[in-house]
Amino acid sequence: MTMNTSPLQFFKHIPKQHGLMDRFARKLTYLRISVTDRCNMRCDYCRPSSDAYQAESHANILSFEEIERIVLVAADLGVNKVRITGGEPLVRRDLPLLIEKLASISGITDLALSTNATLLGKYAQALADAGLNRINVSLDSLNPLRFRSLTGGELEPVLAGIQAAKDAGLTPIKLNTVLMKGINDDEVIDLIRFASDMEATIRFIELMPMKQGMDWEKHYISVDDILQREEVRACVDMSPMTTGNTAARYLPLKDGIGEVGFIMPMSDRFCEGCNRLRLTADGGLRSCLPDDSHMSLRDVIRQGGSDEDIRAVFLRSALIKPEIGTYAFDADTEKRSMIYIGG
Ligand code: SAM
């Protein structure tokens, strides 16, 4: 069955060379794919409490073949960068098989993974062998007790996982730390030093208010507040921040060995350079993290849709991408936690 009667018909007339351009002349070349909404951690800022957390049934989650088909169409539309995320992507069985499929798609030149690294010790080499280019690791504390209290997991396998990724050549490694006032904001310097020792780049992310996440009012701290601190100024060169085609802005370290990144979704939105689309584990295509509008590619595929139908969903998504994402917390909206959307 094809989807000739669908309202997506209009998009099928857009010529192929158009690529994925939104209404604000942003070219969308980056697809973040959540492969599962399950996680082996329960970070306080990300996952709702266990009683409120309801994982999707396996039947509702996209298969590797469905993801591969979607990425083939996306690559044809000019997507060249793919990041696999979750939930925790490494709890999805046989993930290296998916990596192998995606790495062989012509046009995908950057294939990355976001992980909490607990299982990287086991999978780093297999992922590298399958064609993964690099990883980002969440690391919110270097204090084992604090780490356990914040994430429900153990620090030691995470550190071993980072080392395994380094050994397997999954570099450059980026470490991501969510800044939380009164929880880990006293570890900024330790984390910068750790990253520097690991030849990794650390990025500090401002806490976003997510549905059922932690008390944002209480724990939010801006990057600007962090940069006012004397000990931070002693180690970070405060020259104007550099930015590439990413959400992060960077400052060099004073000792000349590397840089530190800042992702400021709350205090300095980076929407003007946004080139992203997101595919949720259950197949929803979203054009903006805090915007709940999405269309189900899983339904399109499982109702017998053609590649043209998939392409039409991408084009529609680009068209409805908002100019600016609104992160302001509104408890009445349907905004979902990162574990559901895919971080
Ligand atoms: N499990 C993987 C990991 O740990 O990187 C991938 C998923 S995780 C949801 C992806 C990213 O989302 C992490 O870097 C995490 O720190 C970030 N994140 C989740 N909730 C957040 C929030 N409320 N504010 C800021 N960042 C958040």
mmCIF file with all atom_site columns, N, CA and C in Angstrom, residues 201-205 248-251 259-263:
data_model
loop_
_atom_site.group_PDB
_atom_site.id
_atom_site.type_symbol
_atom_site.label_atom_id
_atom_site.label_alt_id
_atom_site.label_comp_id
_atom_site.label_asym_id
_atom_site.label_entity_id
_atom_site.label_seq_id
_atom_site.pdbx_PDB_ins_code
_atom_site.Cartn_x
_atom_site.Cartn_y
_atom_site.Cartn_z
_atom_site.occupancy
_atom_site.B_iso_or_equiv
_atom_site.pdbx_formal_charge
_atom_site.auth_seq_id
_atom_site.auth_comp_id
_atom_site.auth_asym_id
_atom_site.auth_atom_id
_atom_site.pdbx_PDB_model_num
ATOM 1  N N  . THR A 1 201 ? 37.713 16.290 25.435 1.00 0.00 ? 201 THR A N  1
ATOM 2  C CA . THR A 1 201 ? 37.204 17.651 25.608 1.00 0.00 ? 201 THR A CA 1
ATOM 3  C C  . THR A 1 201 ? 35.965 17.589 26.480 1.00 0.00 ? 201 THR A C  1
ATOM 4  N N  . ILE A 1 202 ? 35.954 18.405 27.509 1.00 0.00 ? 202 ILE A N  1
ATOM 5  C CA . ILE A 1 202 ? 34.757 18.414 28.366 1.00 0.00 ? 202 ILE A CA 1
ATOM 6  C C  . ILE A 1 202 ? 33.838 19.559 27.963 1.00 0.00 ? 202 ILE A C  1
ATOM 7  N N  . ARG A 1 203 ? 32.529 19.281 28.011 1.00 0.00 ? 203 ARG A N  1
ATOM 8  C CA . ARG A 1 203 ? 31.543 20.322 27.725 1.00 0.00 ? 203 ARG A CA 1
ATOM 9  C C  . ARG A 1 203 ? 30.558 20.380 28.882 1.00 0.00 ? 203 ARG A C  1
ATOM 10 N N  . PHE A 1 204 ? 30.319 21.579 29.369 1.00 0.00 ? 204 PHE A N  1
ATOM 11 C CA . PHE A 1 204 ? 29.366 21.757 30.459 1.00 0.00 ? 204 PHE A CA 1
ATOM 12 C C  . PHE A 1 204 ? 28.030 22.217 29.861 1.00 0.00 ? 204 PHE A C  1
ATOM 13 N N  . ILE A 1 205 ? 26.983 21.513 30.267 1.00 0.00 ? 205 ILE A N  1
ATOM 14 C CA . ILE A 1 205 ? 25.654 21.767 29.685 1.00 0.00 ? 205 ILE A CA 1
ATOM 15 C C  . ILE A 1 205 ? 24.742 22.385 30.744 1.00 0.00 ? 205 ILE A C  1
ATOM 16 N N  . ALA A 1 248 ? 27.824 23.709 20.864 1.00 0.00 ? 248 ALA A N  1
ATOM 17 C CA . ALA A 1 248 ? 28.775 24.117 21.909 1.00 0.00 ? 248 ALA A CA 1
ATOM 18 C C  . ALA A 1 248 ? 29.620 25.319 21.485 1.00 0.00 ? 248 ALA A C  1
ATOM 19 N N  . ARG A 1 249 ? 30.000 26.109 22.480 1.00 0.00 ? 249 ARG A N  1
ATOM 20 C CA . ARG A 1 249 ? 30.990 27.175 22.271 1.00 0.00 ? 249 ARG A CA 1
ATOM 21 C C  . ARG A 1 249 ? 32.200 26.816 23.109 1.00 0.00 ? 249 ARG A C  1
ATOM 22 N N  . TYR A 1 250 ? 33.369 27.224 22.619 1.00 0.00 ? 250 TYR A N  1
ATOM 23 C CA . TYR A 1 250 ? 34.601 26.741 23.261 1.00 0.00 ? 250 TYR A CA 1
ATOM 24 C C  . TYR A 1 250 ? 35.513 27.868 23.714 1.00 0.00 ? 250 TYR A C  1
ATOM 25 N N  . LEU A 1 251 ? 36.193 27.633 24.827 1.00 0.00 ? 251 LEU A N  1
ATOM 26 C CA . LEU A 1 251 ? 37.253 28.525 25.310 1.00 0.00 ? 251 LEU A CA 1
ATOM 27 C C  . LEU A 1 251 ? 38.526 27.689 25.472 1.00 0.00 ? 251 LEU A C  1
ATOM 28 N N  . GLU A 1 259 ? 40.754 22.601 25.144 1.00 0.00 ? 259 GLU A N  1
ATOM 29 C CA . GLU A 1 259 ? 39.718 23.612 25.310 1.00 0.00 ? 259 GLU A CA 1
ATOM 30 C C  . GLU A 1 259 ? 38.579 23.039 26.129 1.00 0.00 ? 259 GLU A C  1
ATOM 31 N N  . VAL A 1 260 ? 37.691 23.932 26.554 1.00 0.00 ? 260 VAL A N  1
ATOM 32 C CA . VAL A 1 260 ? 36.529 23.500 27.325 1.00 0.00 ? 260 VAL A CA 1
ATOM 33 C C  . VAL A 1 260 ? 35.290 24.043 26.619 1.00 0.00 ? 260 VAL A C  1
ATOM 34 N N  . GLY A 1 261 ? 34.260 23.207 26.548 1.00 0.00 ? 261 GLY A N  1
ATOM 35 C CA . GLY A 1 261 ? 33.057 23.599 25.807 1.00 0.00 ? 261 GLY A CA 1
ATOM 36 C C  . GLY A 1 261 ? 31.899 23.938 26.740 1.00 0.00 ? 261 GLY A C  1
ATOM 37 N N  . PHE A 1 262 ? 30.996 24.760 26.216 1.00 0.00 ? 262 PHE A N  1
ATOM 38 C CA . PHE A 1 262 ? 29.816 25.141 26.986 1.00 0.00 ? 262 PHE A CA 1
ATOM 39 C C  . PHE A 1 262 ? 28.597 25.047 26.080 1.00 0.00 ? 262 PHE A C  1
ATOM 40 N N  . ILE A 1 263 ? 27.576 24.372 26.576 1.00 0.00 ? 263 ILE A N  1
ATOM 41 C CA . ILE A 1 263 ? 26.324 24.263 25.824 1.00 0.00 ? 263 ILE A CA 1
ATOM 42 C C  . ILE A 1 263 ? 25.266 24.965 26.660 1.00 0.00 ? 263 ILE A C  1
#
